Tab-separated table of C-alpha atoms in Angstrom:
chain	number	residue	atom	x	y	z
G	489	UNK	CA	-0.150	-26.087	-9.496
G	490	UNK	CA	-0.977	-23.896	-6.737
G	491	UNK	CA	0.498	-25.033	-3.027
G	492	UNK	CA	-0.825	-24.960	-0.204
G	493	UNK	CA	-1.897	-22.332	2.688
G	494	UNK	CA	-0.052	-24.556	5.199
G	495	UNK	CA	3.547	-24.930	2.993
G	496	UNK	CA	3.189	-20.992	2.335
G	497	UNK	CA	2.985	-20.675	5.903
G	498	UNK	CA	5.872	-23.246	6.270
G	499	UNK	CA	7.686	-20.948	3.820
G	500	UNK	CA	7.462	-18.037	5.644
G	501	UNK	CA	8.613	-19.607	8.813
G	502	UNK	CA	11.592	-21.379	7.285
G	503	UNK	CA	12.505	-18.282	4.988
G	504	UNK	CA	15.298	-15.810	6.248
G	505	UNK	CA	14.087	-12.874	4.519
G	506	UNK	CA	10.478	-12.221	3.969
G	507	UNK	CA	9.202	-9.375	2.586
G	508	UNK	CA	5.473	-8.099	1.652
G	509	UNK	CA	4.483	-6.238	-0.851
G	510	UNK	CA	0.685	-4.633	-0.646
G	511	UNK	CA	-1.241	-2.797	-2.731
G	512	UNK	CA	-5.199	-0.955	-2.299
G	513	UNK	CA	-6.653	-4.810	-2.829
G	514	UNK	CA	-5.945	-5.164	1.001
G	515	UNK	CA	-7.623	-1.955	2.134
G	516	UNK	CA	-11.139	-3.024	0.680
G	517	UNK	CA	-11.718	-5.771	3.479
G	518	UNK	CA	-11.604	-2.090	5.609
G	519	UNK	CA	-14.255	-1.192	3.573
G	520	UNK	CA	-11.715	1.594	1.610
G	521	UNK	CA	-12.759	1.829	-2.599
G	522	UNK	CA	-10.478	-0.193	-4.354
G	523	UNK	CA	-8.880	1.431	-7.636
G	524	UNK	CA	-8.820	-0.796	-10.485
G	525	UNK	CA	-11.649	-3.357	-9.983
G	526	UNK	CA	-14.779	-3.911	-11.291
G	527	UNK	CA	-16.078	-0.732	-9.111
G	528	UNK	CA	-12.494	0.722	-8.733
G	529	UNK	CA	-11.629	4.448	-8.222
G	530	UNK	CA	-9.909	4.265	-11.660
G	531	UNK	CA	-13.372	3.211	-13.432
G	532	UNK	CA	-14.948	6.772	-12.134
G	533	UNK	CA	-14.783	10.128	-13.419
G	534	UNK	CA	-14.328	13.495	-11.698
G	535	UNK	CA	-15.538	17.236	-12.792
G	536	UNK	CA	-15.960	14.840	-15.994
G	537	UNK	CA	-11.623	14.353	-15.811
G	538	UNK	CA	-10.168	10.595	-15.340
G	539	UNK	CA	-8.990	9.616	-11.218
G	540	UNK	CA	-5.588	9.196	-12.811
G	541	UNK	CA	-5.354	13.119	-13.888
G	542	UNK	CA	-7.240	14.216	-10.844
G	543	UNK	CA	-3.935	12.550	-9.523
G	544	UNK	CA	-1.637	14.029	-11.800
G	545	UNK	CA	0.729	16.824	-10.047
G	546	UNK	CA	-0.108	19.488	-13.022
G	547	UNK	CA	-3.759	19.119	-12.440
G	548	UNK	CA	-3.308	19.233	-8.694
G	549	UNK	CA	-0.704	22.569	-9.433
G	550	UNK	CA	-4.149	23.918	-11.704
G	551	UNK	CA	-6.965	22.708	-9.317
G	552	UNK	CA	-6.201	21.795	-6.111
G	553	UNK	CA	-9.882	21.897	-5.117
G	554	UNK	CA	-10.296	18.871	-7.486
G	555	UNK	CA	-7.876	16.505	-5.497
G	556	UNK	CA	-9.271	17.430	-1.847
G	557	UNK	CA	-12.810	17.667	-3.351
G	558	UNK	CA	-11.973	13.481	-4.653
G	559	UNK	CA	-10.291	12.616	-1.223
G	560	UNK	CA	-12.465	13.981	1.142
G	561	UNK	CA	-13.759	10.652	1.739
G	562	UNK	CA	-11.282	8.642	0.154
G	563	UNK	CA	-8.182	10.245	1.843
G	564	UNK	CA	-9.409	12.549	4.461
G	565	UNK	CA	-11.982	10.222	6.383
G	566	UNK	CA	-9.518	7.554	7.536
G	567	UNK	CA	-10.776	7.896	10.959
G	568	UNK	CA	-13.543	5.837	9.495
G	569	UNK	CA	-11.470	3.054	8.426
G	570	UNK	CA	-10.039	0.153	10.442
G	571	UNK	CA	-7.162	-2.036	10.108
G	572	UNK	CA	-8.267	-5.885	8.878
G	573	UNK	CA	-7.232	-9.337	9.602
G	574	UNK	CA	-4.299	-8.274	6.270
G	575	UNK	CA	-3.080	-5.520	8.092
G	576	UNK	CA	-3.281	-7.024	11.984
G	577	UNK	CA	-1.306	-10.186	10.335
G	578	UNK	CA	1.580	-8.434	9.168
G	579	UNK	CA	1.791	-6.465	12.234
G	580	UNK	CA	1.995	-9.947	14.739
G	581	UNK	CA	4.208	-11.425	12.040
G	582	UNK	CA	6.762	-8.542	12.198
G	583	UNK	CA	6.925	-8.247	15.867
G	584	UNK	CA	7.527	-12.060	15.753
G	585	UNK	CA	10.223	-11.272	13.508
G	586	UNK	CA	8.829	-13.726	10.715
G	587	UNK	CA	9.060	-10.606	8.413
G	588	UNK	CA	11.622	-8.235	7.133
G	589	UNK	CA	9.647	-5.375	6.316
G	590	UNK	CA	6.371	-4.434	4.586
G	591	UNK	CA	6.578	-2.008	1.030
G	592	UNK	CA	3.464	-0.579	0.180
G	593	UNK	CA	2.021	1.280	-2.638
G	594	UNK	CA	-1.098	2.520	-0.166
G	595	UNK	CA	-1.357	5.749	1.548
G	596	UNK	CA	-4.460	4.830	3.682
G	597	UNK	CA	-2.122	4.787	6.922
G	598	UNK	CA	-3.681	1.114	8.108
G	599	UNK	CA	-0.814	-0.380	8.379
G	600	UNK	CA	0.574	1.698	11.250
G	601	UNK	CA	-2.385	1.566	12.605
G	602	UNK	CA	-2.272	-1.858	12.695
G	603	UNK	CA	1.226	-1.642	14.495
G	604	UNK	CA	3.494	-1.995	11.871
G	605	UNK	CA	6.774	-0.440	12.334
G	606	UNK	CA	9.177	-1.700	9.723
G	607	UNK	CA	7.085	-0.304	7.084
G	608	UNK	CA	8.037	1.957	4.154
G	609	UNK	CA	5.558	3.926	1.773
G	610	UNK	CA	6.315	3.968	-1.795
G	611	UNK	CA	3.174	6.128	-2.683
G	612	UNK	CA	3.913	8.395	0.271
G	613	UNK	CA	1.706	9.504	2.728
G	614	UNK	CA	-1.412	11.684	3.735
G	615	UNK	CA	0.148	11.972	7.617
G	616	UNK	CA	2.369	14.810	5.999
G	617	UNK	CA	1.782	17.620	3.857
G	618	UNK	CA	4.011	20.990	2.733
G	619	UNK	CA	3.295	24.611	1.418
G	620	UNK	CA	4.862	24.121	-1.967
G	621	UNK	CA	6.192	28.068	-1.724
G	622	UNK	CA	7.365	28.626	1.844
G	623	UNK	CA	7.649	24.850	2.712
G	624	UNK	CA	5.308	25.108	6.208
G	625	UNK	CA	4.310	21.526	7.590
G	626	UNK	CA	0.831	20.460	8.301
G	627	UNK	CA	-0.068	17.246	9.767
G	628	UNK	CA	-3.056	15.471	8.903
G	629	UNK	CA	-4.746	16.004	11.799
G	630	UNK	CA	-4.371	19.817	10.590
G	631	UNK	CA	-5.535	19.347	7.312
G	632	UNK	CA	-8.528	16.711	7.070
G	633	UNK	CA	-10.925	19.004	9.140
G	634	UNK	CA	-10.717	21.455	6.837
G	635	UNK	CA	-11.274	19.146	3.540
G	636	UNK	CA	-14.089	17.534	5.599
G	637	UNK	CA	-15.584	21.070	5.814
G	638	UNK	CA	-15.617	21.215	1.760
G	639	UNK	CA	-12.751	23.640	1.852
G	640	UNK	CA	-9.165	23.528	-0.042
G	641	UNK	CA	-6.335	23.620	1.925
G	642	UNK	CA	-4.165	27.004	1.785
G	643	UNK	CA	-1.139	28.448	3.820
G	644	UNK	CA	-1.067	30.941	5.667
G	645	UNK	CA	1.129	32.789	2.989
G	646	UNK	CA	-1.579	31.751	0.315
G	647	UNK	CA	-0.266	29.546	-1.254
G	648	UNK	CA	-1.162	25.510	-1.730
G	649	UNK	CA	-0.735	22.635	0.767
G	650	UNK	CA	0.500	19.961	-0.797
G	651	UNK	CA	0.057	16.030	0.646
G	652	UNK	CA	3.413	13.932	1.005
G	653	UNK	CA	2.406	11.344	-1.533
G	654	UNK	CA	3.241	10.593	-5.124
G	655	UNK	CA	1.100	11.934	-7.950
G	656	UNK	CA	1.136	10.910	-11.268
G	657	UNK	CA	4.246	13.046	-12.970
G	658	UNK	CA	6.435	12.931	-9.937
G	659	UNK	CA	9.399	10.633	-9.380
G	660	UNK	CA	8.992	8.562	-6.640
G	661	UNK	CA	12.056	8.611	-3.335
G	662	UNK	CA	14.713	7.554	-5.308
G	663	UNK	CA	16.792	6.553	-2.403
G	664	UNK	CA	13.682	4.614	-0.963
G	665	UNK	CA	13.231	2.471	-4.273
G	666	UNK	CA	16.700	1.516	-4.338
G	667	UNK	CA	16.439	0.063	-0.795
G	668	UNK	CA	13.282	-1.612	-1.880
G	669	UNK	CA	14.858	-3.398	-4.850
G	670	UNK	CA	17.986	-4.073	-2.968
G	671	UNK	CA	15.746	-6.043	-0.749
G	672	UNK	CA	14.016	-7.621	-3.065
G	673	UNK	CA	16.795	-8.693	-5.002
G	674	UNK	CA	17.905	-10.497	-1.578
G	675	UNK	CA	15.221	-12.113	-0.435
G	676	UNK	CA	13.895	-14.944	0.090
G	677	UNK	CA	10.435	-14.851	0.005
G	678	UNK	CA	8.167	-12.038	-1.624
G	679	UNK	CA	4.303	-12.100	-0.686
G	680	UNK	CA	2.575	-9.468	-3.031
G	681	UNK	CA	-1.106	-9.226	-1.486
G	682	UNK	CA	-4.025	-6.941	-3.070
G	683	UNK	CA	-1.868	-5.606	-5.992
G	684	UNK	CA	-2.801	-5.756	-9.485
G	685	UNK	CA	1.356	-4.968	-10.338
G	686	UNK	CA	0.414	-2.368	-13.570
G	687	UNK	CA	1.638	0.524	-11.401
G	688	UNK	CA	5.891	0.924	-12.261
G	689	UNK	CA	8.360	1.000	-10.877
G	690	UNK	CA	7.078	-0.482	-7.699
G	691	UNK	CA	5.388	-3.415	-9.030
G	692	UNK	CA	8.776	-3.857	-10.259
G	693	UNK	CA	9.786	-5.112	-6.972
G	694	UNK	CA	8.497	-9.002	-6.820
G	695	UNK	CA	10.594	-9.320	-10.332
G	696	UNK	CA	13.818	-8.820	-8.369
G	697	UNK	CA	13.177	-11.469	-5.589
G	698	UNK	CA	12.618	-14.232	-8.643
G	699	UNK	CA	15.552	-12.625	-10.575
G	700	UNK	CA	17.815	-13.153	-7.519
G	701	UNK	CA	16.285	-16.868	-6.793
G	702	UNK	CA	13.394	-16.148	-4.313
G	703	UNK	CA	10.159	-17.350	-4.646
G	704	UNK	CA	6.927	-15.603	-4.878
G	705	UNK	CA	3.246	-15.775	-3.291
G	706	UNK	CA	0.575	-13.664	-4.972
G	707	UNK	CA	-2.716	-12.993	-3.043
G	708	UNK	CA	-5.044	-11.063	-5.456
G	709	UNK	CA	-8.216	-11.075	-6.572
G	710	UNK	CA	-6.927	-10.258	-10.374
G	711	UNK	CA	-4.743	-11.812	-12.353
G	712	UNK	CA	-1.312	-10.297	-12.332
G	713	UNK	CA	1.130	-10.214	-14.894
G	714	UNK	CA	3.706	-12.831	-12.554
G	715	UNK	CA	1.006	-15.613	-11.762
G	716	UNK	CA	2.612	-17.818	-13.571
G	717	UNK	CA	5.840	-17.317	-11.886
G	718	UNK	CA	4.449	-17.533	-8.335
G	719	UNK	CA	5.260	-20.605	-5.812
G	720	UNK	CA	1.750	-19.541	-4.584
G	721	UNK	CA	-1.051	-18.093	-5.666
G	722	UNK	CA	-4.093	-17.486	-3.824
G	723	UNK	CA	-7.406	-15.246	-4.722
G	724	UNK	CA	-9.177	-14.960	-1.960
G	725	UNK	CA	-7.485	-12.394	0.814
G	726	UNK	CA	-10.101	-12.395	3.373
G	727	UNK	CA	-10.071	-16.691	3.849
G	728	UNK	CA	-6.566	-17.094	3.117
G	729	UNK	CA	-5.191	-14.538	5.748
G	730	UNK	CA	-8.005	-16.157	8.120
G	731	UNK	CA	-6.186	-19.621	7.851
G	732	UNK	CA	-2.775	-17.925	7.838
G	733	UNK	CA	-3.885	-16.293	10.730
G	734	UNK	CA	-5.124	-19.558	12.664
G	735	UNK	CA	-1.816	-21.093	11.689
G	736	UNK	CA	-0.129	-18.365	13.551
G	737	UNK	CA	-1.407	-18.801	16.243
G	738	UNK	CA	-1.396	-22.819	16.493
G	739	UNK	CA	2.556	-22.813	15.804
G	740	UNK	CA	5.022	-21.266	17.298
G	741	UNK	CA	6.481	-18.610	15.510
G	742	UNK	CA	10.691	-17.575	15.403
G	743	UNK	CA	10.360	-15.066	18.449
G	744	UNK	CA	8.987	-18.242	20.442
């Protein structure tokens, strides 16, 4: 039996170590194409090639073009994209100190946009990219005009411009993923919102909170292979953040 909104939110006051776990479910109340829904990214094809090898690194070694061509909305038009009630909420709740730190699998960038600061990207991210031969940075803000032209990204020396974030067929910060499941394994509280956990190891991560005695809330619109383990589990993001939200802001929080 499912809890309620209000002891969740009692949870994560009384809890000494939160930490959230979010996945591309989140980024669709910003209006951002989820991946493995009913009209996911994942259930599309490309230059008649699955999403997944568009996003595999040997594919992106062969055809760059194909990757920018894919994320020229998806990736390269974040400016069109806003942070939503998910992403605000984390934000207050971190700077009230009612949260560790945020993990997430997206590389949509919402979350610092939102303000979050403790906030670490297991995917990677598109703020960053590097000429795989002489190593060159680029910033996004270098990059996405010239994918929003229609163009592929080269160096100066010719060669490609790689984007800081994982592909398929590349390991992901090994250092980064320790520190994740060390935290997990410690805390207290894990909230995994808008993740469908089928993506290893990351969705790994929630396991390690209930292995070292946490609990879990899920907030997803699918079913997720640790429902049944979950303290909570909720499936509608959009209403449940709004009453977690009001409950913010009608108690007082730790940094009050």
């Amino acid at each position: 039996m499912n809890k309620s909104i209000e002891s969740l939110y009692e949870a994560i006051l009384e809890s000494d170590k939160v930490l959230i776990f979010t996945g591309a479910g989140i980024s669709t109340l910003s209006g951002i194409p989820d991946f493995r829904g009913v009209k996911g990214v994942y259930r599309q094809k490309w230059h008649g090639l699955e999403v997944e090898e568009i996003l595999s690194l040997p594919c992106f070694l062969q055809h760059p073009e194909y990757f920018y061509e894919w994320a020229q909305t998806f990736v390269y038009g974040l400016e069109n994209y806003q942070p939503n009630i998910v992403h605000k909420t984390i934000a207050a709740w971190e700077k009230a100190d009612l949260i560790y730190r945020t993990y997430t699998q997206n590389i949509d960038i919402l979350h610092q946009h939102a303000g979050s600061r403790r906030l670490y990207e297991l995917h990677g991210s598109p703020a960053h990219h590097y000429c795989l031969s002489c190593r060159k940075y680029y910033s996004y803000n270098d990059i996405a005009p010239i994918v929003q032209s229609g163009n592929c990204p080269r160096c100066e020396c010719g060669s490609i411009i790689k984007p800081q974030i994982v592909f398929y067929g590349e390991q992901l910060d090994q250092d980064l993923l320790e520190q994740a499941f060390s935290d997990f394994d410690a805390a207290d509280l894990a909230i995994v919102l808008g993740s469908s956990l089928t993506v290893n190891p990351a969705a790994l991560l929630p396991q390690y909170t209930l292995h070292g005695g946490g609990k879990l809330a899920i907030i997803n619109s699918q079913a997720t292979t640790l429902d049944k383990y979950a303290t909570w589990k909720f499936d509608d993001l959009q209403k449940t953040f709004e009453q977690l939200a009001a409950l913010s802001a009608e108690y007082p929080t730790a940094a009050e």
